[in-house]
CSV table of C-alpha atoms in Angstrom, one decimal:
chain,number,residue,atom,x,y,z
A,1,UNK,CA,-34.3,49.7,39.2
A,2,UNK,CA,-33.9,47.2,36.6
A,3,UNK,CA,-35.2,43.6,38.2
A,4,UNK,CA,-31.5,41.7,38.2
A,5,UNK,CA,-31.8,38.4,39.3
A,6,UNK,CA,-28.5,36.8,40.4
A,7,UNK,CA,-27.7,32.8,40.3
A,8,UNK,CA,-24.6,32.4,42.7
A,9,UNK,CA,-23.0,29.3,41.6
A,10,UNK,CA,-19.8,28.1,43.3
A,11,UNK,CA,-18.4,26.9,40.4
A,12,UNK,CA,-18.2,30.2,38.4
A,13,UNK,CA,-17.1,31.9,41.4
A,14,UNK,CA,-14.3,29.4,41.5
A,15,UNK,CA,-13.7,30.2,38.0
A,16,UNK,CA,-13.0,33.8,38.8
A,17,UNK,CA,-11.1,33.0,41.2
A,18,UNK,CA,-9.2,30.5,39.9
A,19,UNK,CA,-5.5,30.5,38.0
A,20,UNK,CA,-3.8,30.1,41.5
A,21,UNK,CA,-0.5,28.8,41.5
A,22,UNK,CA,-0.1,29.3,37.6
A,23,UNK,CA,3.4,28.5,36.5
A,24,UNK,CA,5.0,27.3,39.9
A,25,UNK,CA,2.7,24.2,40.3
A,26,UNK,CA,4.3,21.1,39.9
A,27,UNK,CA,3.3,18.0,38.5
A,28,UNK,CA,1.3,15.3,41.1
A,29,UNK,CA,3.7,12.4,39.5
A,30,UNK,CA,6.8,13.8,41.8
A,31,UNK,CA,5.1,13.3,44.8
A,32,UNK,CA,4.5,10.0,46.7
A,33,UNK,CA,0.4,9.8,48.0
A,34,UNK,CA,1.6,10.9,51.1
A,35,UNK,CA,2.8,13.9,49.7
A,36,UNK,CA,-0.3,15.4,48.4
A,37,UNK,CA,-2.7,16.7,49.9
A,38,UNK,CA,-6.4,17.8,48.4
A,39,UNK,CA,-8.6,19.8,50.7
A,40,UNK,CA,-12.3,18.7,49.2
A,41,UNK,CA,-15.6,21.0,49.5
A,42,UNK,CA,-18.9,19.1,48.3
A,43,UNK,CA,-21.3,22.2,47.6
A,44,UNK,CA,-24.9,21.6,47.2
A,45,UNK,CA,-27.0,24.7,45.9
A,46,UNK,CA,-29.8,26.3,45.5
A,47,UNK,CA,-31.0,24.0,42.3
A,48,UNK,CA,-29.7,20.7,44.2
A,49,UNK,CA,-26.9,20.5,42.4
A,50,UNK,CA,-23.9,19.4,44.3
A,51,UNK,CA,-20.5,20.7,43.1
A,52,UNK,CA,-17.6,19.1,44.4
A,53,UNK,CA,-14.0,21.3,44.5
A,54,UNK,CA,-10.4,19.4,45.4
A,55,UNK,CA,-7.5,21.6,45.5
A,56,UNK,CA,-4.5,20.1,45.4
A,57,UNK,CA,-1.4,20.8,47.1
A,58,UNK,CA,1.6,18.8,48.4
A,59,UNK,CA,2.4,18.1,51.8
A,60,UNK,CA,4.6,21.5,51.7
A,61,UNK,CA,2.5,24.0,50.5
A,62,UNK,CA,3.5,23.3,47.0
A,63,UNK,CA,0.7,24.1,44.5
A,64,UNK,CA,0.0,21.1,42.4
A,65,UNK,CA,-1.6,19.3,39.0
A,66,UNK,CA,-2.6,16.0,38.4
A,67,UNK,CA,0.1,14.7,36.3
A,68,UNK,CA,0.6,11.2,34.2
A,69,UNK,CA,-3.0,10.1,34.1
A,70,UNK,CA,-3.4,10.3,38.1
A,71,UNK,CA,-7.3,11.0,38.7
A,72,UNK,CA,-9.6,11.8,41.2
A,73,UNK,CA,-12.9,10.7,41.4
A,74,UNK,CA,-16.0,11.9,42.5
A,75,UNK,CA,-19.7,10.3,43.1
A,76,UNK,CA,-22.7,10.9,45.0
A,77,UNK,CA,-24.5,8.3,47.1
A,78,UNK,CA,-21.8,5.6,45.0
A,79,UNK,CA,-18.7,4.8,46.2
A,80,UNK,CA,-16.3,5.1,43.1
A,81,UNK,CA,-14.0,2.2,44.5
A,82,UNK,CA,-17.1,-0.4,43.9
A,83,UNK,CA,-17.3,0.5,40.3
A,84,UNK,CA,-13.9,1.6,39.3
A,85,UNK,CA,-12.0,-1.5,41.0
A,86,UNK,CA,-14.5,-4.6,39.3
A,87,UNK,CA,-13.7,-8.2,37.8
A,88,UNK,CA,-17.8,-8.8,38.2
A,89,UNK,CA,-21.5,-8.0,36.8
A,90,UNK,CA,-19.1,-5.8,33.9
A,91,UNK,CA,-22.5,-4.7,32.5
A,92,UNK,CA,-24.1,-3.3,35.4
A,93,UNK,CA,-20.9,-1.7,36.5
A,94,UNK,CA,-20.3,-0.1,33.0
A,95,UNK,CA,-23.8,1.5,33.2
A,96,UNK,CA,-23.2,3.1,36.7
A,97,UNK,CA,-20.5,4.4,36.0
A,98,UNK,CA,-21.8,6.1,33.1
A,99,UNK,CA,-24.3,7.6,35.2
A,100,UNK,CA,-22.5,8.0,38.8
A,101,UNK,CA,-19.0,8.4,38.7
A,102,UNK,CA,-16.9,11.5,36.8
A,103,UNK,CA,-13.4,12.4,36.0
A,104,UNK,CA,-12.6,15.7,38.4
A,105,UNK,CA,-12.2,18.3,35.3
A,106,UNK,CA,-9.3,20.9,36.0
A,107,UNK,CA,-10.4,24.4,36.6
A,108,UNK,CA,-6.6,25.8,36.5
A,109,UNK,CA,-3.9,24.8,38.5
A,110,UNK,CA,-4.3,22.9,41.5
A,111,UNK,CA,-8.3,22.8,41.3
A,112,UNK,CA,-10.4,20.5,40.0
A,113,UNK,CA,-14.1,19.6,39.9
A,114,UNK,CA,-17.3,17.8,39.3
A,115,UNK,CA,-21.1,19.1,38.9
A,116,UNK,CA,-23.7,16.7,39.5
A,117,UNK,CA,-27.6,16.6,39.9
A,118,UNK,CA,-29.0,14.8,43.0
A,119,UNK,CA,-32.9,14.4,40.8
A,120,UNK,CA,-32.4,10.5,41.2
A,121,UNK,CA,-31.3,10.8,44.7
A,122,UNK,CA,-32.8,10.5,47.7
A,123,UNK,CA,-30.9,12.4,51.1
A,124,UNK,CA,-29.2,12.3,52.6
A,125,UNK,CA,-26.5,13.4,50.1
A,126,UNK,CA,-22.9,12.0,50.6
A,127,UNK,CA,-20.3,13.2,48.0
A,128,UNK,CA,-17.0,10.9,47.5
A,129,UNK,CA,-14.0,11.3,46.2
A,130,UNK,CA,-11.6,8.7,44.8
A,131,UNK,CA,-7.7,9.0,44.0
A,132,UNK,CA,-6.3,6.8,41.9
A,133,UNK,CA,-1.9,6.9,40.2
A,134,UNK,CA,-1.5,6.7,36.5
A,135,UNK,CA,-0.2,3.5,36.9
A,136,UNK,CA,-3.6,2.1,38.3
A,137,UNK,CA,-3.2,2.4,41.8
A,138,UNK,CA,-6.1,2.6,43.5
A,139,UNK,CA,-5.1,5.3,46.8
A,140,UNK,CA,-8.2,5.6,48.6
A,141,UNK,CA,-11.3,7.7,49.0
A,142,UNK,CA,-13.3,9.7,51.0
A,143,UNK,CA,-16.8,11.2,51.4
A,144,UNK,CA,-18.8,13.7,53.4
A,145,UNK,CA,-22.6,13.9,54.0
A,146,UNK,CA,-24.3,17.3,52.5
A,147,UNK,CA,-25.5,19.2,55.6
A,148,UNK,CA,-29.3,18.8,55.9
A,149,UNK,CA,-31.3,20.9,54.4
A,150,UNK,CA,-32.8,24.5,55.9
A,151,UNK,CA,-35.1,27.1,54.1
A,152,UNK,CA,-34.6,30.9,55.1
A,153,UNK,CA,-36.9,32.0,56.9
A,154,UNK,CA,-35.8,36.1,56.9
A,155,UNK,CA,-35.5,38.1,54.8
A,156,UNK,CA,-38.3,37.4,52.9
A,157,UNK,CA,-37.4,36.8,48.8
A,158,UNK,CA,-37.8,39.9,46.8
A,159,UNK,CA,-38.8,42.2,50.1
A,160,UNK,CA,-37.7,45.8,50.1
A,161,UNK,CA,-34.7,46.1,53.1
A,162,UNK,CA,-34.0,49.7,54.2
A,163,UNK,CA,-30.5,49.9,55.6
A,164,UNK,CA,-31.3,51.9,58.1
A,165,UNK,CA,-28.1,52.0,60.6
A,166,UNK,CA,-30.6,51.4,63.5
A,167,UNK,CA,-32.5,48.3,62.3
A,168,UNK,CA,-29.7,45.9,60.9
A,169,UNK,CA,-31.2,42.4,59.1
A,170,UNK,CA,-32.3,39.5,61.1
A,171,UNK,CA,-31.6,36.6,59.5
A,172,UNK,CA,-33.3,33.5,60.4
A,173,UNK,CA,-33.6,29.8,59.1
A,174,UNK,CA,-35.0,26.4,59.9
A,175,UNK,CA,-33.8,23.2,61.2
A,176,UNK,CA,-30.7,24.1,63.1
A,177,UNK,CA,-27.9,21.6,63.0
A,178,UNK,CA,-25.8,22.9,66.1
A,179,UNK,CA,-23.2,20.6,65.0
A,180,UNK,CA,-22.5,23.0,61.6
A,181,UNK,CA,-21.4,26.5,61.4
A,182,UNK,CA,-22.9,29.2,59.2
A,183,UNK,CA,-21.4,31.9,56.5
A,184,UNK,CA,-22.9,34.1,54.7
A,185,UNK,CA,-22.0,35.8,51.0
A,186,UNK,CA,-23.4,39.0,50.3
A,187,UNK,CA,-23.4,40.2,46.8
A,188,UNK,CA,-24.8,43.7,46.1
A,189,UNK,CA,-25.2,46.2,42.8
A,190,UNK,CA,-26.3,49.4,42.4
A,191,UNK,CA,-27.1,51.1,39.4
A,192,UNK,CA,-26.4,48.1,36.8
A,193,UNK,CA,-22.7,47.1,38.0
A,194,UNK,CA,-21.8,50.8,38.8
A,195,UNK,CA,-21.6,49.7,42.3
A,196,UNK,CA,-20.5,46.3,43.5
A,197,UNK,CA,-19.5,44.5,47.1
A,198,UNK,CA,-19.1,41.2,47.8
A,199,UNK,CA,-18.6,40.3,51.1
A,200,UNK,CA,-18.7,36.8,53.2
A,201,UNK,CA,-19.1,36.9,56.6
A,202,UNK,CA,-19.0,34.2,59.3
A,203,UNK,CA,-21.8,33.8,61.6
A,204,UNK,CA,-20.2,30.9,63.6
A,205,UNK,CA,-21.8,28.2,64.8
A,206,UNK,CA,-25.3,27.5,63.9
A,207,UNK,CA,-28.2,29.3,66.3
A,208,UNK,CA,-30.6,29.9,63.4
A,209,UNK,CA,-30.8,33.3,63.5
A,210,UNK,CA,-27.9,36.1,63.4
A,211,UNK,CA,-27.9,39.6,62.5
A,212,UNK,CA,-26.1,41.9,59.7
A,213,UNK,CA,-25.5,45.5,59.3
A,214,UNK,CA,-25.5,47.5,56.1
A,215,UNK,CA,-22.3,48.5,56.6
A,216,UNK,CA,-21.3,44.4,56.4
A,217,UNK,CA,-22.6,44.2,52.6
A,218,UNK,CA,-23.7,47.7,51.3
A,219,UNK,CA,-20.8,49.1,48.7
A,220,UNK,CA,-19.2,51.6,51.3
A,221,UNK,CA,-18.9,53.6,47.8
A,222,UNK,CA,-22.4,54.1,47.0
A,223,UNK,CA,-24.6,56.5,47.5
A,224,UNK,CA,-26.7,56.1,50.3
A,225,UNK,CA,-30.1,57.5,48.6
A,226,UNK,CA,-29.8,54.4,45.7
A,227,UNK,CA,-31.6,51.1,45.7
A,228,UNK,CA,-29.7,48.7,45.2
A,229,UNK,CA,-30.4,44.6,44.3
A,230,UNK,CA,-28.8,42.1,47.0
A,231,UNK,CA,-28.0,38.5,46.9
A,232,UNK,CA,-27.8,36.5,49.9
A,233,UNK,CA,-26.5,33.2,50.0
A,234,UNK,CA,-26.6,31.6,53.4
A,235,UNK,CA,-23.8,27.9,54.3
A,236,UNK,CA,-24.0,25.6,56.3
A,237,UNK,CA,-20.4,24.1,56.7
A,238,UNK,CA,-20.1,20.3,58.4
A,239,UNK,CA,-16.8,20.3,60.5
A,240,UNK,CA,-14.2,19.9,58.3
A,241,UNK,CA,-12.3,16.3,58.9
A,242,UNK,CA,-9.3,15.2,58.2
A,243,UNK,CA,-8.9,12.2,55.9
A,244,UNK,CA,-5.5,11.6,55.4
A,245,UNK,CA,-6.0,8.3,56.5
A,246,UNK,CA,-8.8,7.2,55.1
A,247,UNK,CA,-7.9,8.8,51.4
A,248,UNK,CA,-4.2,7.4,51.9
A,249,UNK,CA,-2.8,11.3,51.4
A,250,UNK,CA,-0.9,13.4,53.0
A,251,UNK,CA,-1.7,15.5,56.3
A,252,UNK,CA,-3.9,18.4,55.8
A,253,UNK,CA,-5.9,16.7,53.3
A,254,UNK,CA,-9.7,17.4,54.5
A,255,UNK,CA,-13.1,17.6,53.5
A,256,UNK,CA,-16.0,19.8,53.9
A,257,UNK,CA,-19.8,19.7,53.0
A,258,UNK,CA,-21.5,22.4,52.4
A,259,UNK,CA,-25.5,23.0,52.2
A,260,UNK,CA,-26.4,26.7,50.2
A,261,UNK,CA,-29.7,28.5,50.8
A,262,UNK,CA,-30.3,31.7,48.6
A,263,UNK,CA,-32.3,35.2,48.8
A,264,UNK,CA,-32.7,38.1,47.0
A,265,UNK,CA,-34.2,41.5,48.1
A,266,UNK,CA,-34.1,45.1,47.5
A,267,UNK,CA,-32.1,47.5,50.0
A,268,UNK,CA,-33.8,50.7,50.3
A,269,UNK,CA,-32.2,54.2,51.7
B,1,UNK,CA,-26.3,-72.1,5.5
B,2,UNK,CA,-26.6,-72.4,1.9
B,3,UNK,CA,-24.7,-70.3,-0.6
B,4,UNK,CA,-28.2,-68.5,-1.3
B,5,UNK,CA,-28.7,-67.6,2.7
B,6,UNK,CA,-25.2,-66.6,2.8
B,7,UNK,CA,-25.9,-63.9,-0.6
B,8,UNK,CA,-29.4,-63.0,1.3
B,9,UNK,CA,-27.4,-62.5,4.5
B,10,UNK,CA,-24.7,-60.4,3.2
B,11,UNK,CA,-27.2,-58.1,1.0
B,12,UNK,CA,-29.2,-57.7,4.2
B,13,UNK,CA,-26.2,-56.7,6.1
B,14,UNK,CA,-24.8,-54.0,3.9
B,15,UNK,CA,-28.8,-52.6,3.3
B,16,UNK,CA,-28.8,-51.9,7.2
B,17,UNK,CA,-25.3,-50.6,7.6
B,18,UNK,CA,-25.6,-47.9,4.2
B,19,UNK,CA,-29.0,-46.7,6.0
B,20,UNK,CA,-27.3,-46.2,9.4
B,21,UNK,CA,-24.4,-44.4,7.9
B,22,UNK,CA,-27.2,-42.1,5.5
B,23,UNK,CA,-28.7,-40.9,8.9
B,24,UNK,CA,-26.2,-39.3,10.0
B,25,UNK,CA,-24.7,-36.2,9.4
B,26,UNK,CA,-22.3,-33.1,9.8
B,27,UNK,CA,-23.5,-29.4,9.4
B,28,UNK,CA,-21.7,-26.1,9.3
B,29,UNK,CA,-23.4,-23.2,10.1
B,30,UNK,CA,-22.2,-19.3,9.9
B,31,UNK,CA,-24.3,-17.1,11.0
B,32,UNK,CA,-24.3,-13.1,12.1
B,33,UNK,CA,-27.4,-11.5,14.0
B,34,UNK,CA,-28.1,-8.8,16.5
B,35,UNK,CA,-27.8,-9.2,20.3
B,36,UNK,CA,-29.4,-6.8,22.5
B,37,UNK,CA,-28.9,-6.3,26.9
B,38,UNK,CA,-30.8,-3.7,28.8
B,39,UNK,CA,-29.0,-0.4,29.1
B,40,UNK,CA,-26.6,-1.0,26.3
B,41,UNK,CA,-27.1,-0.4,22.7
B,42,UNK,CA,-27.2,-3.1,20.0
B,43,UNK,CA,-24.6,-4.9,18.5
B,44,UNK,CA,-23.7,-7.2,15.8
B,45,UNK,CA,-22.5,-10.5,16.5
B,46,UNK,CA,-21.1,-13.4,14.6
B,47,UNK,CA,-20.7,-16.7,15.4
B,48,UNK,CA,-19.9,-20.5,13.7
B,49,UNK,CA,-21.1,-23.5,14.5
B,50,UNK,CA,-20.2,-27.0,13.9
B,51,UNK,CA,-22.8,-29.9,14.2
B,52,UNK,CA,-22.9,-33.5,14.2
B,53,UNK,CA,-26.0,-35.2,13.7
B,54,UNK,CA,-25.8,-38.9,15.2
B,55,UNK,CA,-29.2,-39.5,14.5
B,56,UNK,CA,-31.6,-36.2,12.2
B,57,UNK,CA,-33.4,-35.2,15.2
B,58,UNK,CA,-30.4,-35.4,17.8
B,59,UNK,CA,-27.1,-33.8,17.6
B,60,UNK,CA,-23.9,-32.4,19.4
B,61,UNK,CA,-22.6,-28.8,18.5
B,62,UNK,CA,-19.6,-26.8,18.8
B,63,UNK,CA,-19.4,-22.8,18.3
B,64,UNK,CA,-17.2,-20.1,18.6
B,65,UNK,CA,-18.9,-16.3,18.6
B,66,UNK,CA,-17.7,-12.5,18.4
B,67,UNK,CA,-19.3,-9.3,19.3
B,68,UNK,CA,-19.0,-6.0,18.2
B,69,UNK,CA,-18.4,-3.7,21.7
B,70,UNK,CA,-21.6,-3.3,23.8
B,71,UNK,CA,-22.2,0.1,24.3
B,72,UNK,CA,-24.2,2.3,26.6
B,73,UNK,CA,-23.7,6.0,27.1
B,74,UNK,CA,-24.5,8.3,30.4
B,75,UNK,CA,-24.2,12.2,31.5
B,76,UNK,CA,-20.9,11.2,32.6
B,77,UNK,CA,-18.9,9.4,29.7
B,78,UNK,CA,-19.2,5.8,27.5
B,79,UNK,CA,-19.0,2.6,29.0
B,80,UNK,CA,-17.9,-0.3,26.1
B,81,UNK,CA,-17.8,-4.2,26.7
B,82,UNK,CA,-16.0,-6.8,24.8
B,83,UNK,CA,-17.3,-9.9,24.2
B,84,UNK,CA,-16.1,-13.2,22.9
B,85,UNK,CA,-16.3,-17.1,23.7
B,86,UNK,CA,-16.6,-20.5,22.6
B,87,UNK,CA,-19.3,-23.6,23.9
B,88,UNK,CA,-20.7,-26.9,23.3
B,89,UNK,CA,-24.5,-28.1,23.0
B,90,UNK,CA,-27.2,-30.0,22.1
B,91,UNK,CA,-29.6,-30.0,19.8
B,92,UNK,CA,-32.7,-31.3,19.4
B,93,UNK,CA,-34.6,-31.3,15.5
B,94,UNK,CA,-38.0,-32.2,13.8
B,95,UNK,CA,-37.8,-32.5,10.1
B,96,UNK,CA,-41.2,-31.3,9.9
B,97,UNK,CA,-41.1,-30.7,6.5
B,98,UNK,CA,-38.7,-31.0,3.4
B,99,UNK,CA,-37.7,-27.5,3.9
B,100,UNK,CA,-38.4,-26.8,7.1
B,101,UNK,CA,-36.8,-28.2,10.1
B,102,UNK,CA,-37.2,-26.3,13.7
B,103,UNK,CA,-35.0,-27.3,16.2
B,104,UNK,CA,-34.0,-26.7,20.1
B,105,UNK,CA,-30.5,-26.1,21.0
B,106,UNK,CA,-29.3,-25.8,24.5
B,107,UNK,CA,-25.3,-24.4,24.6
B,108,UNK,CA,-23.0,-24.1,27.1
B,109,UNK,CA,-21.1,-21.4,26.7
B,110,UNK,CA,-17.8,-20.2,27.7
B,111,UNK,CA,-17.0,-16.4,27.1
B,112,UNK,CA,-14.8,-13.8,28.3
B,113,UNK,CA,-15.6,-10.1,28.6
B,114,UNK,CA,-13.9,-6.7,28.9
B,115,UNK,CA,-15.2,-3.6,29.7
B,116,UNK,CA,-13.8,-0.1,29.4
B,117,UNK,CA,-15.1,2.9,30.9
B,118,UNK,CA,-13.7,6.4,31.9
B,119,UNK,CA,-11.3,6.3,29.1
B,120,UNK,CA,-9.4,2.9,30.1
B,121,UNK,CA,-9.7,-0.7,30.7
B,122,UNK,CA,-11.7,-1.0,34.1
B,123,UNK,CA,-11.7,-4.9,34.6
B,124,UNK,CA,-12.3,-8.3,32.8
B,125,UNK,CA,-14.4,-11.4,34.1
B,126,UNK,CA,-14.4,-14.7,32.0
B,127,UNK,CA,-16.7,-17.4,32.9
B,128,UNK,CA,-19.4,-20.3,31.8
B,129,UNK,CA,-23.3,-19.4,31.0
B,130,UNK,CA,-26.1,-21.5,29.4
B,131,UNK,CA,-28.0,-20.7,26.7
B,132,UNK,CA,-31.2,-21.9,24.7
B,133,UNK,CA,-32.1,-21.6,21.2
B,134,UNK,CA,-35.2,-22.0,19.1
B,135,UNK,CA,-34.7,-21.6,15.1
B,136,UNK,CA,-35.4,-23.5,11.8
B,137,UNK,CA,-33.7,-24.6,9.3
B,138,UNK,CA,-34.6,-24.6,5.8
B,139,UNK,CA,-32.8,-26.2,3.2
B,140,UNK,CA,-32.7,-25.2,0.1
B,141,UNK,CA,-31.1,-27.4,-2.1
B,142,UNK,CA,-28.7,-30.5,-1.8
B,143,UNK,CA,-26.5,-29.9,1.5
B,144,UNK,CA,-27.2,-26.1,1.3
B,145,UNK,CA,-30.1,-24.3,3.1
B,146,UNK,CA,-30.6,-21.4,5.5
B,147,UNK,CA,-31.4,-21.5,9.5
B,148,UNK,CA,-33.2,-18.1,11.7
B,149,UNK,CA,-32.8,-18.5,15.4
B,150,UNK,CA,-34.1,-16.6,18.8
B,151,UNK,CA,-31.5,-17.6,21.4
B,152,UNK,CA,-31.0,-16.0,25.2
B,153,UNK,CA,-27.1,-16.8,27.0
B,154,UNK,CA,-28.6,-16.2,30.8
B,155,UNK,CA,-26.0,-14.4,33.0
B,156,UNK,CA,-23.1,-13.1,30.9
B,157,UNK,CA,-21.1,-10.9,33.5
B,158,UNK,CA,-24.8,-10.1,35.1
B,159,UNK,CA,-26.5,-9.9,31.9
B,160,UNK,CA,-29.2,-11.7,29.7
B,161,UNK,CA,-28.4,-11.6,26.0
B,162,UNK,CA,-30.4,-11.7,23.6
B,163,UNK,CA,-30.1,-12.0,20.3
B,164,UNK,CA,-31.3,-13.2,16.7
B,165,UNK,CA,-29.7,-15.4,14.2
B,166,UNK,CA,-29.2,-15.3,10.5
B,167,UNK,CA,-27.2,-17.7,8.8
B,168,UNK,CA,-26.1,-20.6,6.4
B,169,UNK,CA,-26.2,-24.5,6.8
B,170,UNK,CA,-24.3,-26.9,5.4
B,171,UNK,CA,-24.9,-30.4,5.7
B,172,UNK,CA,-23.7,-33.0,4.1
């Protein structure tokens, strides 16, 4: 079996997913801040890398754009409103914001988002998010801290996994955060693409360990006598809040943080 | 007083007065340089300045200065700053030699900055900074002659600057 190793990276999974709301979104300039309302994910993975997603939608349902130079923000560990709203130390604040704060790039309609590297960072991690009107009004912003950090204890990388229907996979991790909930994405192929599932399963809150069946990620058309290379990438999800107040947008605006763990391994007959 | 005092006397007088007069002086001085700041690229800046000498080691100076945009770049976009002002100072000078005359200048400087970032204008800040100057003039000949200066404005907008001097003098 050819050795495939698999990157799963939240951005190029939003990228196939993406292209929602296509011609019927509307522009963000006909709607009042109270009328729009981004729902935010801050995604660290494997790398460190946190990837920060805001889909935006009105208050309605209405899929929308960011229209006549309205912007959102986003930062890590630097609160865009200190460096974007400045009459003071112009140098200082011209170099951070060279360095900390980006433009949220469309991904398609209604979806836009920002990649950055935590290197120069110590945790914890806290991802913002500023909104600001073409005409230079400065709306509001939020943040959410990146869920601590856990390391996967089972199954061990590159291990061989029969999928036997009697002995389903225990997974287990480190440093529960009871607070969080868990989710797992499965991604499995068989005989170079021939075969592909992708599954993503909630495990509810966070215990540490939980259990998964083959029948939860093995292609259910594939033969059973393969082997077959399979990806798991493990969240933890912090609550998701609302911040409608704090980001000066509509209801339903919220925020998420997400912390990704990875493993790959071999499922054997 | 005899007619001869009063010739001495009046000879005396004007001797003193034309010395006084020859002492002091008024100097114009373009110049151009470099000016550097931490994190930022370095620019071009040029500036004139207007002198007058009450005495040739003491004088009073006026200048107004332009700079070319500060930039810095990062993994997330440009940053530019604009930079202009206008000040007063002192200086202090040793005609050490024929053709070469260090001096000390201590400005006062009044400057206004913009800076632009993310694709527009993100604020402005105008205020007052000091500023020292060591250089050395060298004339050349008659009222014409070169200067070279090291100068450092201390907090511009949160910034030291630093920059060097090239220029012209003209004194007459």
């Amino acid at each position: 079996m050819q050795n495939i190793t698999i990157r799963t990276l939240p951005l190029l999974s939003l990228l196939l997913l993406g292209g929602c709301g296509g011609s019927d979104s509307s522009s963000s300039s006909n709607y009042t801040n109270t009328q729009i309302a981004p729902r935010i994910t801050a995604s660290q993975d494997q790398s460190g890398d946190v990837t920060t997603v805001a889909i935006l939608q009105s208050s309605s349902g209405a899929s929308l754009y960011l229209g006549d130079g309205d912007r959102l923000y986003a930062s890590l560990n630097t609160p865009p409103a200190d460096l974007v709203n400045t009459d003071g130390d112009l140098f200082e604040t011209g170099h951070e914001l060279t360095t900390r704060v980006q433009i949220m790039e469309s991904l398609g309609t209604e979806k836009y988002y920002a990649n950055e590297s935590t290197d120069d960072l110590n945790p914890p991690i806290r991802a913002y998010v500023g909104f600001e009107r073409g005409n230079g009004e400065w709306v509001g912003q939020t943040s959410v801290v990146i869920p601590r950090d856990f390391t996967i204890l089972s199954p061990a990388s590159y291990s061989s996994i029969s999928r036997n229907t009697d002995d389903p996979i225990t997974l287990s991790w480190t440093n529960v955060d009871e607070t969080t909930t868990m989710k797992l994405h499965s991604r499995v192929i068989c005989n170079n693409l021939t075969y592909l599932a992708e599954e993503a399963i909630s495990l509810g809150a966070d215990t540490g360990t939980a259990e998964v069946s083959a029948s939860d990620y093995f292609p259910a058309n594939a033969p059973t006598d393969i082997n077959c290379h399979a990806v798991f990438t493990l969240e933890r999800s912090s609550p998701e809040r609302p911040i409608s107040e704090e980001l000066g947008t509509a209801g339903g605006s919220s925020i998420i943080g997400i912390k990704q763990k990875m493993v790959e391994f071999t499922s054997t007959p | 007083m005899t007619s001869m005092s009063r010739h001495l006397l009046f000879i005396l007088l004007m001797a003193t007065s034309g010395a006084s007069v020859a002492e002091q002086s008024f100097m114009i001085s373009p110049s151009f340089g470099m000016a550097s700041v931490d994190d930022y690229d370095d620019t071009t800046h040029i500036r004139i300045d207007g002198s007058y000498f009450i005495m040739p080691e003491f004088g009073i100076n006026a200048f107004v200065t332009n700079y070319s945009d500060f930039e810095t770049s990062g993994d997330y976009g440009d940053a530019a700053i604009e930079l202009d002002g206008y000040g007063i100072g002192l200086i202090g000078r040793w005609q050490a030699h024929p053709r070469f005359h260090p001096y000390l200048r201590v400005d006062y400087f009044y400057w206004d900055a913009e800076l632009t970032a993310l694709g527009r204008n993100i604020g402005s800040e105008s205020d007052f900074s000091t500023g020292i100057a060591l250089g050395a003039q060298l004339p050349i000949k008659g009222f014409f002659g070169l200067k070279l200066e090291a100068q450092r404005y201390y907090d511009v907008s949160g910034a030291d600057i630093d920059q060097l001097n090239f220029g012209a003098t003209f004194e007459f």
